[in-house]
Tab-separated table of C-alpha atoms and ligand atoms in Angstrom:
chain	number	residue	atom	x	y	z
A	1	MET	CA	132.416	40.211	69.162
A	2	THR	CA	133.156	36.729	67.861
A	3	ARG	CA	135.049	34.557	70.309
A	4	LEU	CA	137.979	33.155	68.381
A	5	ASN	CA	139.907	29.968	68.976
A	6	ILE	CA	143.469	31.269	68.920
A	7	VAL	CA	146.665	29.228	69.034
A	8	VAL	CA	149.620	31.133	70.425
A	9	GLY	CA	152.878	29.426	69.466
A	10	ILE	CA	155.869	30.438	71.568
A	11	THR	CA	159.369	29.595	70.393
A	12	GLY	CA	162.653	29.610	72.274
A	13	GLY	CA	163.919	33.147	72.540
A	14	ILE	CA	164.333	35.522	75.437
A	15	ALA	CA	161.292	37.479	74.241
A	16	ALA	CA	159.190	34.415	75.228
A	17	TYR	CA	158.524	36.130	78.549
A	18	LYS	CA	156.748	38.915	76.647
A	19	ALA	CA	154.528	36.333	74.928
A	20	VAL	CA	152.744	35.992	78.259
A	21	GLY	CA	151.463	39.532	77.630
A	22	VAL	CA	150.148	38.477	74.220
A	23	VAL	CA	148.305	35.498	75.718
A	24	ARG	CA	146.897	37.624	78.524
A	25	ALA	CA	145.645	40.365	76.195
A	26	LEU	CA	143.937	37.835	73.915
A	27	VAL	CA	142.272	36.104	76.884
A	28	LEU	CA	141.140	39.449	78.327
A	29	ALA	CA	139.711	40.329	74.905
A	30	GLY	CA	137.435	37.286	75.347
A	31	HIS	CA	139.153	34.720	73.124
A	32	ASP	CA	139.817	31.036	73.751
A	33	VAL	CA	143.601	30.779	73.752
A	34	HIS	CA	145.630	27.573	73.404
A	35	VAL	CA	149.340	27.962	73.958
A	36	VAL	CA	151.737	25.681	72.085
A	37	PRO	CA	155.269	26.385	73.295
A	38	THR	CA	158.300	24.667	71.821
A	39	GLU	CA	160.686	22.897	74.166
A	40	GLY	CA	163.031	25.867	73.860
A	41	ALA	CA	160.279	28.273	74.885
A	42	LEU	CA	159.718	26.343	78.121
A	43	ARG	CA	163.288	27.152	79.135
A	44	PHE	CA	162.284	30.816	79.205
A	45	VAL	CA	158.743	30.642	80.551
A	46	GLY	CA	157.137	27.932	82.656
A	47	ARG	CA	154.163	25.786	81.706
A	48	PRO	CA	152.208	26.669	84.908
A	49	THR	CA	152.406	30.367	84.009
A	50	LEU	CA	151.118	29.692	80.513
A	51	GLU	CA	148.301	27.445	81.795
A	52	ALA	CA	147.264	29.993	84.413
A	53	ILE	CA	147.274	32.924	81.991
A	54	SER	CA	145.655	31.099	79.065
A	55	ARG	CA	143.178	29.260	81.307
A	56	ASN	CA	143.730	26.142	79.178
A	57	PRO	CA	146.031	23.125	79.423
A	58	VAL	CA	149.327	23.585	77.622
A	59	HIS	CA	150.694	20.826	75.409
A	60	THR	CA	154.083	20.543	73.771
A	61	GLU	CA	154.613	16.875	73.148
A	62	LEU	CA	153.941	15.429	69.734
A	63	TYR	CA	153.369	11.983	71.199
A	64	GLU	CA	150.969	13.050	73.955
A	65	GLY	CA	147.242	12.766	73.314
A	66	VAL	CA	147.733	10.566	70.258
A	67	ALA	CA	144.258	9.049	70.676
A	68	GLU	CA	142.668	12.444	70.105
A	69	VAL	CA	145.048	13.081	67.158
A	70	ARG	CA	146.187	16.215	68.944
A	71	HIS	CA	148.950	17.022	66.458
A	72	VAL	CA	146.348	17.959	63.881
A	73	ALA	CA	143.330	18.694	66.076
A	74	ILE	CA	144.748	21.900	67.553
A	75	GLY	CA	145.543	23.386	64.144
A	76	GLN	CA	142.254	22.298	62.588
A	77	ALA	CA	140.249	23.972	65.342
A	78	ALA	CA	142.166	27.254	65.214
A	79	ASP	CA	140.698	30.461	63.781
A	80	LEU	CA	144.039	32.225	64.083
A	81	ILE	CA	147.645	31.257	64.833
A	82	VAL	CA	149.981	33.782	66.412
A	83	ILE	CA	153.647	32.882	66.882
A	84	ALA	CA	155.462	35.212	69.240
A	85	PRO	CA	158.361	35.320	69.477
A	86	ALA	CA	159.321	33.637	66.224
A	87	THR	CA	163.041	32.877	66.365
A	88	ALA	CA	165.243	32.685	63.255
A	89	ASN	CA	165.233	28.888	63.644
A	90	SER	CA	161.451	28.640	63.936
A	91	ILE	CA	161.025	30.945	60.914
A	92	ALA	CA	163.334	28.653	58.915
A	93	LYS	CA	161.310	25.632	60.022
A	94	LEU	CA	158.019	27.309	59.104
A	95	ALA	CA	159.389	28.291	55.687
A	96	ALA	CA	160.544	24.724	55.090
A	97	GLY	CA	157.230	23.284	56.332
A	98	LEU	CA	158.896	21.153	59.003
A	99	ALA	CA	156.673	19.337	61.454
A	100	ASP	CA	159.048	17.890	64.018
A	101	ASP	CA	157.199	19.303	67.007
A	102	LEU	CA	153.632	20.060	68.026
A	103	LEU	CA	153.786	23.673	66.818
A	104	GLY	CA	155.056	22.677	63.354
A	105	ASN	CA	152.250	20.102	63.044
A	106	THR	CA	149.689	22.598	64.260
A	107	VAL	CA	150.665	25.152	61.609
A	108	LEU	CA	150.699	22.597	58.784
A	109	ALA	CA	147.344	21.161	59.795
A	110	SER	CA	145.663	24.554	59.867
A	111	LEU	CA	143.938	26.753	57.311
A	112	ALA	CA	143.831	29.677	59.750
A	113	PRO	CA	145.715	32.903	59.093
A	114	VAL	CA	149.173	32.927	60.642
A	115	VAL	CA	150.734	35.992	62.245
A	116	ILE	CA	154.351	35.876	63.408
A	117	ALA	CA	156.393	38.308	65.481
A	118	PRO	CA	160.085	37.723	64.724
A	119	ALA	CA	162.661	38.310	67.477
A	120	MET	CA	166.391	37.818	67.124
A	121	HIS	CA	169.681	39.644	66.904
A	122	THR	CA	170.036	42.149	64.081
A	123	GLU	CA	172.632	40.068	62.226
A	124	MET	CA	170.332	37.041	62.269
A	125	TRP	CA	167.370	39.119	61.084
A	126	GLN	CA	169.361	40.681	58.270
A	127	HIS	CA	170.956	37.396	57.187
A	128	PRO	CA	169.925	36.558	53.616
A	129	ALA	CA	168.702	33.139	54.808
A	130	THR	CA	166.269	34.710	57.264
A	131	GLN	CA	165.174	37.363	54.769
A	132	ALA	CA	164.558	34.669	52.138
A	133	ASN	CA	162.524	32.654	54.669
A	134	ILE	CA	160.513	35.755	55.575
A	135	ALA	CA	159.854	36.423	51.884
A	136	THR	CA	158.648	32.810	51.502
A	137	LEU	CA	156.293	33.136	54.456
A	138	ARG	CA	155.045	36.495	53.230
A	139	SER	CA	154.353	35.003	49.805
A	140	ARG	CA	152.213	32.362	51.516
A	141	GLY	CA	150.162	35.076	53.152
A	142	VAL	CA	151.749	34.981	56.613
A	143	THR	CA	151.540	38.363	58.356
A	144	ILE	CA	154.869	39.497	59.765
A	145	VAL	CA	154.634	41.898	62.705
A	146	GLY	CA	157.887	43.694	63.398
A	147	PRO	CA	160.589	43.233	64.379
A	148	ALA	CA	160.954	46.594	66.082
A	149	VAL	CA	164.193	48.506	66.271
A	150	GLY	CA	165.647	48.890	69.746
A	151	GLN	CA	167.711	47.466	72.581
A	152	LEU	CA	168.359	43.719	72.186
A	153	THR	CA	169.337	41.205	74.855
A	154	GLY	CA	172.974	42.204	75.052
A	155	ALA	CA	174.457	45.655	74.763
A	156	ASP	CA	173.534	45.778	71.074
A	157	SER	CA	170.554	47.451	69.514
A	158	GLY	CA	168.996	47.484	66.045
A	159	PRO	CA	166.148	45.771	64.204
A	160	GLY	CA	165.335	42.411	65.788
A	161	ARG	CA	163.477	43.261	68.964
A	162	MET	CA	160.060	41.601	69.255
A	163	GLU	CA	157.191	43.996	68.622
A	164	GLU	CA	155.298	45.023	71.769
A	165	PRO	CA	152.522	42.580	72.825
A	166	ASP	CA	149.760	45.169	72.304
A	167	GLU	CA	150.854	45.768	68.736
A	168	ILE	CA	151.077	42.018	68.032
A	169	VAL	CA	147.567	41.521	69.397
A	170	ARG	CA	146.213	44.449	67.370
A	171	ALA	CA	147.821	43.180	64.159
A	172	ALA	CA	146.685	39.601	64.816
A	173	LEU	CA	143.061	40.528	65.473
A	174	ARG	CA	143.023	42.852	62.481
A	175	ARG	CA	144.325	39.988	60.374
A	176	ALA	CA	141.673	37.612	61.746
A	177	ALA	CA	138.982	40.189	60.965
A	178	THR	CA	140.096	40.706	57.369
A	179	GLY	CA	140.602	36.978	56.639
A	180	HIS	CA	143.447	35.657	54.546
A	181	GLU	CA	145.981	38.174	53.355
A	182	PRO	CA	146.031	38.163	49.573
A	183	ILE	CA	148.857	35.900	48.476
A	184	ALA	CA	150.948	37.811	45.971
A	185	ALA	CA	151.764	35.184	43.378
A	186	SER	CA	154.980	36.930	42.511
A	187	ALA	CA	156.244	37.546	46.036
A	188	VAL	CA	158.875	34.846	46.111
A	189	PRO	CA	162.418	35.169	47.419
A	190	GLY	CA	164.476	36.981	44.845
A	191	ASP	CA	161.413	38.376	43.075
A	192	LEU	CA	163.437	41.520	42.316
A	193	ALA	CA	166.547	39.621	41.215
A	194	ASP	CA	168.343	41.321	38.302
A	195	ARG	CA	166.154	44.395	38.702
A	196	HIS	CA	167.638	47.835	39.200
A	197	VAL	CA	165.784	49.733	41.903
A	198	VAL	CA	166.530	53.408	42.541
A	199	VAL	CA	165.387	54.841	45.862
A	200	THR	CA	165.622	58.425	47.066
A	201	ALA	CA	165.572	58.869	50.843
A	202	GLY	CA	165.895	61.648	53.390
A	203	GLY	CA	165.127	65.312	53.020
A	204	THR	CA	166.758	67.979	50.901
A	205	ARG	CA	168.416	71.062	52.407
A	206	GLU	CA	168.454	74.401	50.608
A	207	PRO	CA	171.297	76.628	51.784
A	208	LEU	CA	170.723	80.237	52.754
A	209	ASP	CA	174.303	80.945	53.668
A	210	PRO	CA	177.310	78.819	54.744
A	211	VAL	CA	175.703	77.935	58.080
A	212	ARG	CA	171.963	77.823	57.479
A	213	PHE	CA	169.529	75.903	55.333
A	214	LEU	CA	165.819	75.367	54.765
A	215	GLY	CA	165.092	71.714	55.458
A	216	ASN	CA	162.397	69.318	56.578
A	217	ARG	CA	161.899	66.648	59.196
A	218	SER	CA	162.267	63.559	57.019
A	219	SER	CA	164.654	61.080	58.697
A	220	GLY	CA	165.023	58.860	55.627
A	221	LYS	CA	163.947	55.725	57.540
A	222	GLN	CA	161.164	54.664	55.158
A	223	GLY	CA	163.330	55.151	52.067
A	224	ILE	CA	166.162	53.184	53.660
A	225	ALA	CA	163.769	50.394	54.579
A	226	ILE	CA	162.673	50.221	50.931
A	227	ALA	CA	166.289	50.048	49.801
A	228	GLU	CA	166.984	47.271	52.342
A	229	ALA	CA	163.872	45.339	51.399
A	230	ALA	CA	164.684	45.602	47.682
A	231	ARG	CA	168.219	44.320	48.385
A	232	ALA	CA	166.828	41.414	50.371
A	233	ARG	CA	164.626	40.542	47.401
A	234	GLY	CA	167.619	40.409	45.084
A	235	ALA	CA	167.597	43.873	43.462
A	236	ARG	CA	170.611	45.990	42.583
A	237	VAL	CA	169.847	49.127	44.538
A	238	THR	CA	170.999	52.694	43.996
A	239	LEU	CA	170.198	54.788	47.054
A	240	ILE	CA	170.176	58.528	46.599
A	241	ALA	CA	170.713	59.709	50.122
A	242	ALA	CA	169.708	63.240	51.072
A	243	ASN	CA	170.981	64.192	54.522
A	244	LEU	CA	170.065	60.917	56.221
A	245	GLU	CA	169.667	60.849	59.981
A	246	VAL	CA	170.181	57.097	60.172
A	247	ALA	CA	172.872	54.692	59.004
A	248	GLU	CA	173.038	53.910	55.312
A	249	PRO	CA	172.163	50.304	54.461
A	250	GLU	CA	174.806	47.828	53.344
A	251	GLY	CA	175.087	46.529	49.833
A	252	CYS	CA	173.599	49.549	48.021
A	253	ASP	CA	175.283	51.925	45.627
A	254	ILE	CA	174.967	55.158	47.610
A	255	ARG	CA	174.975	58.621	46.051
A	256	SER	CA	174.921	61.391	48.634
A	257	VAL	CA	173.178	64.626	47.732
A	258	SER	CA	171.995	67.644	49.658
A	259	THR	CA	169.822	70.026	47.627
A	260	ALA	CA	166.820	69.357	45.400
A	261	LEU	CA	168.828	70.229	42.295
A	262	GLU	CA	171.555	67.733	43.259
A	263	LEU	CA	168.922	65.116	43.931
A	264	GLN	CA	167.333	65.799	40.567
A	265	GLN	CA	170.656	65.296	38.778
A	266	ALA	CA	171.448	62.083	40.667
A	267	VAL	CA	168.018	60.503	40.237
A	268	THR	CA	167.752	61.449	36.570
A	269	ASP	CA	171.114	59.775	35.910
A	270	ALA	CA	170.308	56.683	37.946
A	271	ALA	CA	166.758	56.318	36.593
A	272	ARG	CA	167.952	55.719	33.027
A	273	GLY	CA	167.115	52.085	32.355
A	274	ALA	CA	166.038	51.453	35.965
A	275	ASP	CA	163.172	49.030	36.554
A	276	VAL	CA	161.807	50.845	39.591
A	277	VAL	CA	162.245	54.382	40.924
A	278	VAL	CA	160.925	55.108	44.398
A	279	MET	CA	160.815	58.799	45.317
A	280	ALA	CA	160.635	58.528	49.089
A	281	ALA	CA	162.714	61.653	49.735
A	282	ALA	CA	161.057	64.829	50.948
A	283	VAL	CA	162.086	67.394	48.379
A	284	ALA	CA	161.961	71.128	49.098
A	285	ASP	CA	159.530	72.849	46.760
A	286	TYR	CA	161.378	76.167	47.054
A	287	ARG	CA	164.969	77.314	47.521
A	288	PRO	CA	166.366	80.714	48.462
A	289	ALA	CA	166.690	82.883	45.359
A	290	ASN	CA	170.167	83.924	46.484
A	291	VAL	CA	172.649	82.005	48.568
A	292	SER	CA	174.797	84.378	50.566
A	293	GLU	CA	178.538	83.701	50.418
A	294	ALA	CA	178.927	85.059	53.943
A	295	LYS	CA	176.822	84.393	57.020
A	296	ILE	CA	173.722	86.599	56.909
A	297	LYS	CA	173.944	89.158	59.730
A	298	LYS	CA	171.056	90.636	61.687
A	299	ASP	CA	170.158	94.117	60.642
A	300	GLN	CA	169.757	95.958	63.965
A	301	SER	CA	167.231	98.392	62.516
A	302	ASP	CA	164.886	95.605	61.387
A	303	ASP	CA	162.541	93.365	63.359
A	304	GLY	CA	161.997	90.806	60.650
A	305	LEU	CA	163.528	89.237	57.590
A	306	THR	CA	161.866	88.376	54.301
A	307	LEU	CA	163.404	85.621	52.249
A	308	GLU	CA	162.855	85.412	48.552
A	309	LEU	CA	162.352	81.837	47.389
A	310	VAL	CA	162.172	80.358	43.921
A	311	ARG	CA	160.488	77.122	42.857
A	312	ASN	CA	162.470	73.916	42.641
A	313	PRO	CA	161.658	71.566	39.791
A	314	ASP	CA	159.160	68.823	40.561
A	315	ILE	CA	161.495	65.870	40.088
A	316	LEU	CA	158.872	63.127	40.232
A	317	ALA	CA	156.597	64.949	37.789
A	318	GLY	CA	159.591	65.414	35.471
A	319	LEU	CA	160.211	61.653	35.469
A	320	GLY	CA	156.498	60.837	35.317
A	321	HIS	CA	155.773	63.043	32.327
A	322	ALA	CA	158.777	61.873	30.339
A	323	PRO	CA	158.427	58.519	28.555
A	324	HIS	CA	159.281	55.877	31.145
A	325	ASP	CA	158.161	52.584	29.657
A	326	GLY	CA	159.538	49.677	31.626
A	327	THR	CA	160.151	51.781	34.756
A	328	VAL	CA	157.669	51.641	37.614
A	329	LEU	CA	157.564	55.078	39.222
A	330	VAL	CA	156.557	55.213	42.862
A	331	GLY	CA	155.835	58.550	44.502
A	332	PHE	CA	155.082	59.410	48.081
A	333	ALA	CA	152.639	61.936	49.437
A	334	ALA	CA	153.136	63.257	52.915
A	335	GLU	CA	149.877	64.886	53.967
A	336	THR	CA	148.596	66.373	57.198
A	337	GLU	CA	144.913	65.861	56.215
A	338	ALA	CA	143.101	64.099	59.062
A	339	ASP	CA	140.034	62.888	57.144
A	340	ASP	CA	140.643	59.518	55.422
A	341	GLU	CA	138.588	60.208	52.297
A	342	ARG	CA	140.107	63.641	51.771
A	343	LEU	CA	143.583	62.152	52.361
A	344	LEU	CA	142.933	59.592	49.609
A	345	ALA	CA	141.576	62.282	47.292
A	346	LEU	CA	144.789	64.288	47.762
A	347	GLY	CA	146.828	61.174	47.028
A	348	ARG	CA	144.861	60.367	43.869
A	349	ALA	CA	145.233	63.913	42.600
A	350	LYS	CA	148.964	63.886	43.338
A	351	ARG	CA	149.490	60.568	41.529
A	352	GLU	CA	147.744	61.917	38.426
A	353	ALA	CA	149.454	65.278	38.527
A	354	LYS	CA	152.903	63.691	38.783
A	355	GLY	CA	152.371	60.821	36.363
A	356	ALA	CA	153.493	58.239	38.947
A	357	ASP	CA	152.378	54.623	38.553
A	358	LEU	CA	151.918	54.149	42.281
A	359	LEU	CA	151.560	56.682	45.034
A	360	VAL	CA	152.160	55.883	48.684
A	361	VAL	CA	150.158	58.204	50.916
A	362	ASN	CA	151.116	58.679	54.517
A	363	ARG	CA	149.771	61.036	57.098
A	364	VAL	CA	152.333	63.223	58.770
A	365	GLY	CA	152.033	65.637	61.629
A	366	TRP	CA	153.888	66.993	64.592
A	367	ASN	CA	154.004	63.534	66.144
A	368	GLU	CA	153.309	61.313	63.178
A	369	GLY	CA	155.336	59.837	60.388
A	370	PHE	CA	158.866	61.200	60.524
A	371	ALA	CA	161.322	59.833	63.083
A	372	SER	CA	159.070	56.892	64.005
A	373	ASP	CA	160.085	53.294	63.281
A	374	GLU	CA	156.546	52.543	62.202
A	375	ASN	CA	154.438	53.728	59.373
A	376	HIS	CA	150.859	53.535	58.192
A	377	VAL	CA	150.362	53.965	54.453
A	378	VAL	CA	147.828	53.562	51.673
A	379	VAL	CA	149.088	52.675	48.193
A	380	ILE	CA	147.133	54.108	45.273
A	381	GLY	CA	147.411	52.166	42.019
A	382	PRO	CA	147.607	53.155	38.361
A	383	ASP	CA	143.798	53.378	38.083
A	384	GLY	CA	143.433	55.481	41.217
A	385	SER	CA	142.113	52.635	43.366
A	386	VAL	CA	143.506	51.685	46.770
A	387	VAL	CA	145.776	48.721	46.072
A	388	THR	CA	146.875	48.082	49.598
A	389	ARG	CA	146.956	49.502	53.101
A	390	ALA	CA	150.013	48.688	55.155
A	391	HIS	CA	150.844	49.236	58.778
A	392	GLY	CA	153.823	48.114	60.814
A	393	THR	CA	157.533	48.648	60.985
A	394	LYS	CA	158.950	50.666	58.131
A	395	LEU	CA	160.640	47.464	56.880
A	396	SER	CA	157.392	45.510	56.764
A	397	VAL	CA	155.659	48.466	55.075
A	398	ALA	CA	158.561	48.539	52.590
A	399	HIS	CA	157.927	44.889	51.709
A	400	ASP	CA	154.215	45.540	51.312
A	401	ILE	CA	154.992	48.404	48.917
A	402	LEU	CA	157.429	46.201	46.971
A	403	ASP	CA	154.795	43.440	46.748
A	404	VAL	CA	152.655	45.942	44.843
A	405	VAL	CA	155.600	47.051	42.698
A	406	VAL	CA	156.343	43.433	41.788
A	407	SER	CA	152.718	42.737	40.905
A	408	VAL	CA	152.585	45.882	38.712
A	409	THR	CA	155.806	44.848	36.895
A	410	THR	CA	154.546	41.302	36.432
A	411	THR	CA	151.204	42.502	35.066
A	412	ALA	CA	152.963	44.929	32.713
A	413	ALA	CA	155.351	42.204	31.518
A	414	ARG	CA	152.426	39.826	30.936
A	415	ALA	CA	150.540	42.508	29.015
A	416	ALA	CA	153.617	43.194	26.876
A	417	THR	CA	154.032	39.481	26.081
A	418	THR	CA	150.341	39.147	25.206
A	419	THR	CA	150.517	42.175	22.901
A	420	LYS	CA	153.628	40.764	21.217
A	421	GLU	CA	151.990	37.378	20.793
A	422	SER	CA	148.858	38.918	19.303
A	423	ASP	CA	150.843	41.234	17.018
A	424	PRO	CA	150.510	40.188	13.413
A	425	ALA	CA	153.900	38.892	12.240
B	501	CTP	N1	158.684	65.600	44.893
B	501	CTP	C1	159.581	65.849	43.875
B	501	CTP	N2	160.014	67.120	43.644
B	501	CTP	C2	159.550	68.158	44.381
B	501	CTP	C3	158.625	67.899	45.425
B	501	CTP	C4	158.218	66.613	45.659
B	501	CTP	O1	159.992	64.906	43.186
B	501	CTP	N3	159.989	69.370	44.137
B	501	CTP	C5	158.213	64.208	45.075
B	501	CTP	C6	158.468	63.619	46.440
B	501	CTP	O2	159.679	62.895	46.473
B	501	CTP	C7	157.282	62.676	46.612
B	501	CTP	C8	156.177	63.360	45.849
B	501	CTP	O3	156.826	64.239	44.927
B	501	CTP	O4	157.502	61.425	46.006
B	501	CTP	C9	155.202	64.142	46.678
B	501	CTP	O5	155.865	64.999	47.571
B	501	CTP	P1	155.050	65.945	48.543
B	501	CTP	O6	156.012	66.762	49.326
B	501	CTP	O7	154.012	65.156	49.271
B	501	CTP	O8	154.236	66.817	47.499
B	501	CTP	P2	154.507	68.142	46.767
B	501	CTP	O9	154.607	67.892	45.311
B	501	CTP	O10	155.633	68.892	47.385
B	501	CTP	O11	153.125	68.884	46.963
B	501	CTP	P3	152.580	69.743	48.213
B	501	CTP	O12	153.792	70.044	49.054
B	501	CTP	O13	151.995	70.921	47.549
B	501	CTP	O14	151.599	68.848	48.890
């Protein structure tokens, strides 16, 4: 294992106490860790603790160690910078490139990959200013870990909680191992401005009788995260919500549906002229051939019941095989296949069969995928290659998926302009 020189920046939020766990895990993993807390961070966690755990002196002052040009030396020597927690204020400062403290100077003076773990109240996280700053950082190749959804400092809960130290360490070391994250040229704040994005989320329910249905375990969280992320990037979002188990996001045009046929109608209407359609909903492939008007009663003489089902239309394939120039179609594939190569092969085949431009493959199982706040996906591109792998909160995965969508739209727009330019007049 290579011993890395890692700077851990700690900014002034209550989650600073958890940063000690990040420092400790990195030291125990054999790395040389230099902690750079802001003044605010030192109100939450003491310098002696940080020195003892990191086994290195801890500096905060810009005007200390001037002779050794410390304000740039720390950043220049770093192989990796991890900032945990990153408060809304520190994220704004990073996005603006401010260098009014040692941490700001360290980041600006460094070429190392930067990984940040945001932590703040939900309102602050969801504020357009913070989301725009996050989009700026993301576009510069900064890896954003979290935030997780859960209990915050007060009685409130929601997205904003700092990701657990183990997860931050895993993401940071993975980032260091893979080098710089590709910087998506188009991923700028508002890179979906004026675009119409249609997202389906949740799972359809096919009624058997007035009290029963055939359904699935999709919570709708990933679809909602995509809708939220698209909103944050400036899109007009239509969310087709099928039996969601979580709150609907603000600022979207919401169309509630229940069955596959209702979803088909709603998405076909909304998709007309849309720039992007994301089919994240889990759609039932079959529905009961007959829906009983009255509750189905047990037949005492029987010890079983056979249901007759008929096929539902494949909505994504219907959209994919109709002309859809100018609309990027994104499908999902929920697969239980454990082997990575076979999982990808299933995804590639599904993308082709459905005529989707992009296909997001995720592994599901009894304990994987559905109600979780995290996801692990592979995105397959128009030529069948793996365009990106994303892991993290469903919101960060949503942004990674949208980065690909934006790059596909930009490439298509460029190709269209080039063709027009080269067309004989
Ligand atoms: N989908 C759809 N209409 C259906 C079934 C699925 O539009 N009747 C869409 C889903 O929204 C998703 C993609 O197709 O974007 C793949 O869904 P998935 O359930 O993984 O695949 P299926 O086509 O149902 O194939 P199978 O269940 O055989 O794996």
